[in-house]
Tab-separated table of C-alpha atoms in Angstrom:
chain	number	residue	atom	x	y	z
A	111	MET	CA	-1.968	-4.483	2.272
A	112	SER	CA	-3.438	-3.469	-1.070
A	113	GLY	CA	-6.187	-1.450	0.511
A	114	ALA	CA	-3.645	0.749	2.268
A	115	VAL	CA	-1.486	1.682	-0.672
A	116	ASP	CA	-2.719	3.365	-3.863
A	117	LEU	CA	-0.341	2.926	-6.806
A	118	SER	CA	-2.775	4.261	-9.421
A	119	ALA	CA	-1.165	7.713	-9.432
A	120	LEU	CA	2.129	6.216	-10.573
A	121	LYS	CA	0.399	4.402	-13.422
A	122	GLU	CA	-1.370	7.600	-14.497
A	123	ARG	CA	1.924	9.487	-14.471
A	124	ALA	CA	3.552	6.789	-16.592
A	125	ASP	CA	0.643	6.914	-19.048
A	126	ALA	CA	1.080	10.683	-19.373
A	127	GLN	CA	4.800	10.370	-19.915
A	128	ARG	CA	4.243	7.909	-22.751
A	129	GLN	CA	2.340	10.625	-24.595
A	130	GLN	CA	5.464	12.827	-24.597
A	131	PRO	CA	8.629	12.407	-26.716
A	132	GLN	CA	10.937	10.005	-24.968
A	133	ARG	CA	14.659	10.395	-24.568
A	134	PRO	CA	16.794	7.447	-25.675
A	135	ALA	CA	17.429	5.053	-22.805
A	136	PRO	CA	21.009	4.915	-21.529
A	137	PRO	CA	23.000	1.920	-22.770
A	138	SER	CA	23.012	-1.129	-20.553
A	139	ARG	CA	26.107	-1.673	-18.466
A	140	SER	CA	28.092	-4.715	-19.467
A	141	ALA	CA	30.354	-6.753	-17.232
A	142	ASP	CA	33.437	-4.935	-18.552
A	143	GLY	CA	31.811	-1.472	-18.502
A	144	ALA	CA	32.527	1.438	-16.234
A	145	ALA	CA	30.287	0.210	-13.439
A	146	PRO	CA	31.567	-2.812	-11.519
A	147	SER	CA	29.497	-5.941	-11.893
A	148	SER	CA	28.440	-8.208	-9.068
A	149	PRO	CA	28.443	-12.001	-9.426
A	150	ALA	CA	25.177	-12.126	-7.497
A	151	ARG	CA	23.356	-9.563	-9.633
A	152	THR	CA	22.008	-10.252	-13.111
A	153	VAL	CA	19.880	-8.173	-15.444
A	154	SER	CA	16.903	-10.511	-15.200
A	155	ALA	CA	17.032	-10.920	-11.432
A	156	VAL	CA	17.662	-7.329	-10.280
A	157	ILE	CA	16.450	-4.152	-11.978
A	158	ASP	CA	16.813	-0.454	-11.139
A	159	VAL	CA	13.423	1.271	-11.281
A	160	THR	CA	12.500	4.957	-11.576
A	161	ASP	CA	9.263	6.950	-11.564
A	162	ALA	CA	9.212	6.663	-15.370
A	163	THR	CA	9.712	2.878	-15.500
A	164	PHE	CA	7.686	1.879	-12.451
A	165	GLU	CA	4.559	0.876	-14.367
A	166	THR	CA	6.409	-1.362	-16.840
A	167	GLU	CA	9.074	-2.808	-14.567
A	168	VAL	CA	6.925	-3.294	-11.463
A	169	LEU	CA	3.155	-3.133	-12.076
A	170	THR	CA	3.092	-4.852	-15.478
A	171	ARG	CA	5.835	-7.318	-14.586
A	172	SER	CA	3.994	-8.261	-11.394
A	173	THR	CA	1.166	-9.761	-13.460
A	174	GLN	CA	3.635	-12.432	-14.585
A	175	GLN	CA	5.923	-12.910	-11.575
A	176	LEU	CA	6.334	-11.700	-8.030
A	177	VAL	CA	8.215	-8.385	-7.801
A	178	VAL	CA	10.033	-7.576	-4.560
A	179	VAL	CA	10.613	-3.821	-4.266
A	180	ASP	CA	13.679	-2.624	-2.322
A	181	LEU	CA	13.195	1.018	-1.268
A	182	TRP	CA	16.605	2.403	-0.312
A	183	ALA	CA	18.844	5.500	-0.299
A	184	GLU	CA	22.558	6.059	-0.672
A	185	TRP	CA	22.898	7.553	2.832
A	186	CYS	CA	21.101	4.649	4.510
A	187	GLY	CA	23.520	2.329	6.331
A	188	PRO	CA	20.991	-0.476	7.006
A	189	CYS	CA	20.056	-0.368	3.294
A	190	LYS	CA	23.636	-1.226	2.403
A	191	GLN	CA	23.390	-4.249	4.688
A	192	LEU	CA	20.074	-5.466	3.314
A	193	SER	CA	20.421	-4.826	-0.428
A	194	PRO	CA	23.264	-7.322	-1.089
A	195	VAL	CA	21.262	-10.030	0.673
A	196	LEU	CA	18.197	-9.318	-1.474
A	197	GLU	CA	20.285	-9.198	-4.657
A	198	SER	CA	21.937	-12.521	-3.863
A	199	LEU	CA	18.589	-14.187	-3.156
A	200	ALA	CA	17.083	-12.759	-6.352
A	201	ALA	CA	19.970	-14.090	-8.439
A	202	ARG	CA	19.402	-17.554	-6.994
A	203	ALA	CA	15.602	-17.459	-7.316
A	204	GLN	CA	15.688	-18.838	-10.909
A	205	GLY	CA	12.977	-16.447	-12.048
A	206	ARG	CA	10.477	-17.202	-9.280
A	207	TRP	CA	10.652	-13.499	-8.373
A	208	VAL	CA	12.543	-10.369	-9.392
A	209	LEU	CA	14.069	-7.601	-7.286
A	210	ALA	CA	13.225	-3.994	-8.183
A	211	LYS	CA	15.548	-1.451	-6.546
A	212	ILE	CA	14.228	2.093	-6.060
A	213	ASP	CA	16.242	5.047	-4.754
A	214	VAL	CA	13.649	6.964	-2.716
A	215	ASP	CA	15.604	10.229	-2.906
A	216	ALA	CA	15.636	10.184	-6.705
A	217	ASN	CA	12.085	8.842	-7.067
A	218	GLN	CA	9.976	10.622	-4.481
A	219	ARG	CA	6.653	9.973	-6.212
A	220	ILE	CA	7.140	6.265	-5.648
A	221	ALA	CA	8.174	6.883	-2.043
A	222	GLN	CA	5.004	8.923	-1.500
A	223	ALA	CA	2.833	6.240	-3.088
A	224	PHE	CA	4.250	3.630	-0.695
A	225	ARG	CA	4.014	6.110	2.204
A	226	VAL	CA	7.623	5.450	3.094
A	227	GLN	CA	8.456	6.667	6.584
A	228	SER	CA	11.610	4.646	7.216
A	229	ILE	CA	14.041	2.656	5.107
A	230	PRO	CA	15.007	0.094	4.159
A	231	MET	CA	11.473	-0.867	3.238
A	232	VAL	CA	10.706	-3.997	1.220
A	233	VAL	CA	7.334	-4.518	-0.484
A	234	ALA	CA	6.129	-7.585	-2.398
A	235	ILE	CA	3.968	-6.777	-5.447
A	236	ALA	CA	1.703	-9.270	-7.237
A	237	GLN	CA	-0.964	-8.562	-9.861
A	238	GLY	CA	-0.227	-4.848	-9.565
A	239	GLN	CA	-0.928	-4.700	-5.826
A	240	PRO	CA	1.251	-4.780	-2.682
A	241	VAL	CA	0.652	-8.037	-0.812
A	242	ALA	CA	3.221	-7.903	2.022
A	243	ALA	CA	5.973	-5.673	3.373
A	244	PHE	CA	8.588	-5.234	6.074
A	245	ASN	CA	10.931	-2.527	7.317
A	246	GLY	CA	14.493	-2.802	8.535
A	247	VAL	CA	17.232	-5.371	8.099
A	248	ARG	CA	16.401	-9.091	8.135
A	249	SER	CA	18.571	-12.144	7.801
A	250	GLU	CA	18.790	-14.217	4.633
A	251	ALA	CA	16.854	-17.016	6.324
A	252	GLU	CA	14.068	-14.663	7.432
A	253	ILE	CA	13.731	-13.125	3.980
A	254	THR	CA	13.724	-16.533	2.306
A	255	SER	CA	10.943	-17.699	4.622
A	256	TRP	CA	8.996	-14.474	4.010
A	257	ILE	CA	9.190	-14.827	0.216
A	258	ASP	CA	8.412	-18.554	0.289
A	259	GLU	CA	5.277	-17.841	2.306
A	260	ILE	CA	4.142	-15.224	-0.214
A	261	LEU	CA	4.774	-17.533	-3.168
A	262	SER	CA	2.912	-20.312	-1.391
A	263	GLN	CA	-0.118	-18.096	-0.862
A	264	LEU	CA	-0.055	-16.897	-4.465
A	265	GLY	CA	-0.057	-20.460	-5.783
A	266	ASP	CA	-0.616	-20.404	-9.535
A	267	ALA	CA	-1.950	-16.844	-9.612
A	268	LEU	CA	1.000	-15.606	-11.673
A	269	PRO	CA	1.694	-17.121	-15.128
A	270	GLY	CA	5.438	-16.801	-14.667
A	271	MET	CA	5.422	-19.101	-11.656
A	272	SER	CA	5.583	-22.855	-11.942
A	273	ALA	CA	2.168	-24.426	-12.243
A	274	GLY	CA	0.860	-26.522	-9.375
A	275	ASP	CA	-1.686	-29.294	-9.088
A	276	GLU	CA	-4.204	-27.452	-6.932
A	277	MET	CA	-7.328	-26.104	-8.590
A	278	PRO	CA	-8.245	-22.501	-7.790
A	279	GLU	CA	-11.216	-21.980	-5.520
A	280	PRO	CA	-14.422	-21.170	-7.419
A	281	GLU	CA	-15.406	-17.505	-7.364
A	282	ASP	CA	-18.192	-16.597	-4.969
A	283	PRO	CA	-21.028	-15.324	-7.203
A	284	ARG	CA	-22.242	-12.982	-4.445
A	285	MET	CA	-18.824	-11.327	-4.194
A	286	ALA	CA	-18.618	-11.156	-7.987
A	287	MET	CA	-22.012	-9.416	-8.150
A	288	ALA	CA	-20.976	-6.929	-5.447
A	289	GLU	CA	-17.756	-6.176	-7.288
A	290	GLU	CA	-19.637	-5.670	-10.560
A	291	ARG	CA	-21.895	-3.116	-8.884
A	292	LEU	CA	-18.893	-1.348	-7.397
A	293	ASN	CA	-17.096	-1.211	-10.754
A	294	ALA	CA	-20.271	0.154	-12.340
A	295	GLY	CA	-20.332	3.020	-9.834
A	296	ASP	CA	-23.345	1.685	-7.920
A	297	PHE	CA	-21.866	2.289	-4.468
A	298	GLU	CA	-25.151	1.835	-2.606
A	299	GLY	CA	-25.891	-1.450	-4.366
A	300	ALA	CA	-22.363	-2.735	-3.765
A	301	LEU	CA	-22.508	-1.710	-0.110
A	302	ALA	CA	-25.808	-3.522	0.397
A	303	ALA	CA	-24.398	-6.646	-1.266
A	304	TYR	CA	-21.223	-6.697	0.823
A	305	ARG	CA	-23.195	-6.036	4.017
A	306	ALA	CA	-25.534	-8.929	3.267
A	307	ILE	CA	-22.584	-11.279	2.830
A	308	ALA	CA	-20.920	-10.072	6.028
A	309	GLU	CA	-24.140	-10.517	8.019
A	310	VAL	CA	-24.571	-14.177	7.087
A	311	GLU	CA	-20.807	-14.852	7.167
A	312	PRO	CA	-19.240	-12.944	10.080
A	313	GLY	CA	-15.893	-14.506	9.229
A	314	ASN	CA	-15.851	-13.126	5.685
A	315	THR	CA	-13.228	-10.420	6.261
A	316	GLU	CA	-13.098	-9.501	2.568
A	317	ALA	CA	-16.776	-8.571	2.453
A	318	ALA	CA	-16.601	-6.717	5.779
A	319	SER	CA	-13.521	-4.790	4.670
A	320	ALA	CA	-15.129	-3.857	1.338
A	321	ALA	CA	-18.232	-2.604	3.139
A	322	ARG	CA	-16.156	-0.452	5.498
A	323	ASN	CA	-14.218	1.059	2.615
A	324	ILE	CA	-17.351	1.879	0.618
A	325	GLU	CA	-19.050	3.397	3.664
A	326	PHE	CA	-16.058	5.632	4.217
A	327	VAL	CA	-15.778	6.727	0.576
A	328	MET	CA	-19.484	7.560	0.345
A	329	ARG	CA	-19.352	9.578	3.561
A	330	ALA	CA	-16.118	11.383	2.639
A	331	GLN	CA	-17.306	12.286	-0.841
A	332	ALA	CA	-20.432	13.888	0.621
A	333	HIS	CA	-18.357	16.495	2.488
A	334	ASP	CA	-17.400	19.887	1.084
A	335	PRO	CA	-13.588	19.772	0.665
A	336	ALA	CA	-13.448	23.323	2.031
A	337	ILE	CA	-14.307	21.919	5.471
A	338	VAL	CA	-10.605	21.169	5.917
A	339	HIS	CA	-9.915	24.902	6.143
A	340	ASN	CA	-13.263	26.131	7.501
A	341	ALA	CA	-13.863	23.719	10.394
A	342	ALA	CA	-13.992	25.466	13.782
A	343	PRO	CA	-11.573	23.956	16.345
A	344	HIS	CA	-14.345	22.905	18.769
A	345	ASP	CA	-16.897	21.835	16.131
A	346	VAL	CA	-16.675	18.046	16.476
A	347	ASP	CA	-18.810	17.218	13.439
A	348	ALA	CA	-16.798	19.590	11.234
A	349	GLN	CA	-13.475	18.235	12.459
A	350	LEU	CA	-14.559	14.644	11.815
A	351	ALA	CA	-15.701	15.641	8.323
A	352	ALA	CA	-12.364	17.362	7.703
A	353	ALA	CA	-10.570	14.174	8.754
A	354	ASP	CA	-12.612	12.201	6.202
A	355	VAL	CA	-11.661	14.613	3.427
A	356	LEU	CA	-7.969	14.473	4.366
A	357	LEU	CA	-7.977	10.678	4.466
A	358	LEU	CA	-9.744	10.457	1.114
A	359	GLY	CA	-6.972	12.711	-0.212
A	360	GLN	CA	-4.319	10.213	0.921
A	361	GLU	CA	-3.230	12.239	3.965
A	362	PRO	CA	-3.718	9.747	6.826
A	363	ASP	CA	-1.328	11.449	9.258
A	364	ALA	CA	-3.151	14.785	8.978
A	365	ALA	CA	-6.544	13.068	9.162
A	366	PHE	CA	-5.695	11.133	12.311
A	367	ASP	CA	-4.136	14.190	13.964
A	368	ARG	CA	-7.382	16.125	13.401
A	369	ILE	CA	-9.367	13.594	15.385
A	370	ILE	CA	-6.716	13.180	18.083
A	371	ASN	CA	-6.841	16.934	18.642
A	372	VAL	CA	-10.614	16.651	19.080
A	373	VAL	CA	-10.059	13.936	21.692
A	374	LYS	CA	-7.667	16.249	23.538
A	375	VAL	CA	-10.063	19.198	23.777
A	376	THR	CA	-13.363	17.371	24.403
A	377	SER	CA	-14.914	15.168	27.066
A	378	GLY	CA	-17.916	12.945	27.588
A	379	ASP	CA	-19.941	11.944	24.535
A	380	ASP	CA	-17.970	14.152	22.148
A	381	ARG	CA	-14.698	12.539	23.150
A	382	THR	CA	-16.214	9.055	22.871
A	383	ARG	CA	-17.586	9.870	19.419
A	384	ALA	CA	-14.210	11.136	18.191
A	385	ARG	CA	-12.364	8.144	19.607
A	386	THR	CA	-14.856	5.714	18.041
A	387	ARG	CA	-14.515	7.385	14.625
A	388	LEU	CA	-10.724	7.205	14.816
A	389	LEU	CA	-10.820	3.494	15.643
A	390	GLU	CA	-13.165	2.962	12.681
A	391	LEU	CA	-10.698	4.708	10.360
A	392	PHE	CA	-7.858	2.570	11.685
A	393	GLU	CA	-9.761	-0.492	10.429
A	394	LEU	CA	-9.378	0.734	6.835
A	395	PHE	CA	-5.641	0.006	7.026
A	396	ASP	CA	-3.206	-2.715	7.913
A	397	PRO	CA	-2.672	-2.312	11.702
A	398	ALA	CA	1.086	-2.569	11.126
A	399	GLU	CA	1.165	0.550	8.938
A	400	PRO	CA	3.625	2.998	10.559
A	401	PHE	CA	1.146	5.881	10.471
A	402	VAL	CA	-1.504	3.727	12.188
A	403	VAL	CA	0.946	2.632	14.881
A	404	ALA	CA	2.009	6.258	15.444
A	405	ALA	CA	-1.595	7.461	15.634
A	406	ARG	CA	-2.511	4.770	18.158
A	407	ARG	CA	0.317	5.963	20.389
A	408	LYS	CA	-0.849	9.573	20.094
A	409	LEU	CA	-4.403	8.504	20.911
A	410	ALA	CA	-3.260	6.657	24.033
A	411	THR	CA	-1.365	9.760	25.169
A	412	ALA	CA	-4.385	11.977	24.528
A	413	LEU	CA	-6.665	9.685	26.523
A	414	TYR	CA	-4.418	9.076	29.488
């Protein structure tokens, strides 16, 4: 899921806010304070998070323990069903994970970062990246199984989790070299390295995914951003370029709609080319992403 969600903007905003004078934090609510306390909710197990505290309470904390983010709103009926279940499970988790509650109406930057289209939405964060998510209400048993599976896959990756006996798998030196090139800004060198790995190991989805992402970024960055506004409606190449620019700018819905419109007004090779490009862009995301699911439905309607 991490490739589909970019949380860096929230970190940058938090960094900027730290450079400004900070207002004193409101006093913590005690059990006998004005706000009613819940026997299932404790300070360490459940925390309320805002745009300003997201980096510290979610991203930084997730380097030590799993953080389960509950995206909710006061008007949301299903949220009121799900939240008490999550809070109860968090209180009984004995520190294995923490629940971070975020009001999407009051913290719209976070909602935009997670591309929230429906709530309740629950996202698991580890090492600063989203690793799994679900939408809607689930039973206590389903949520417990979901979290246990995540913790099992994480193993000893987080210091705050109990240590196990299994040794971590050794790092692939080829992948490490490719990542070093990418971090150094050598996109062409990184792309060649990831492609080489994918060619000899067709089952290496990490290398194949990295290659696809780099190919897209290099292509999108080569376009003039003005193409979004200047592209002629029937100019297929221009419309595909505009879609790249929109997607690079974190506007997947607009990007996909551009190409779907091309599919609607073209035929033959042009239509095939547009459809193929759209399917390639879908591969950059988790297929369960709501905007991918919606775009696939629109594409099917446009084709048939």
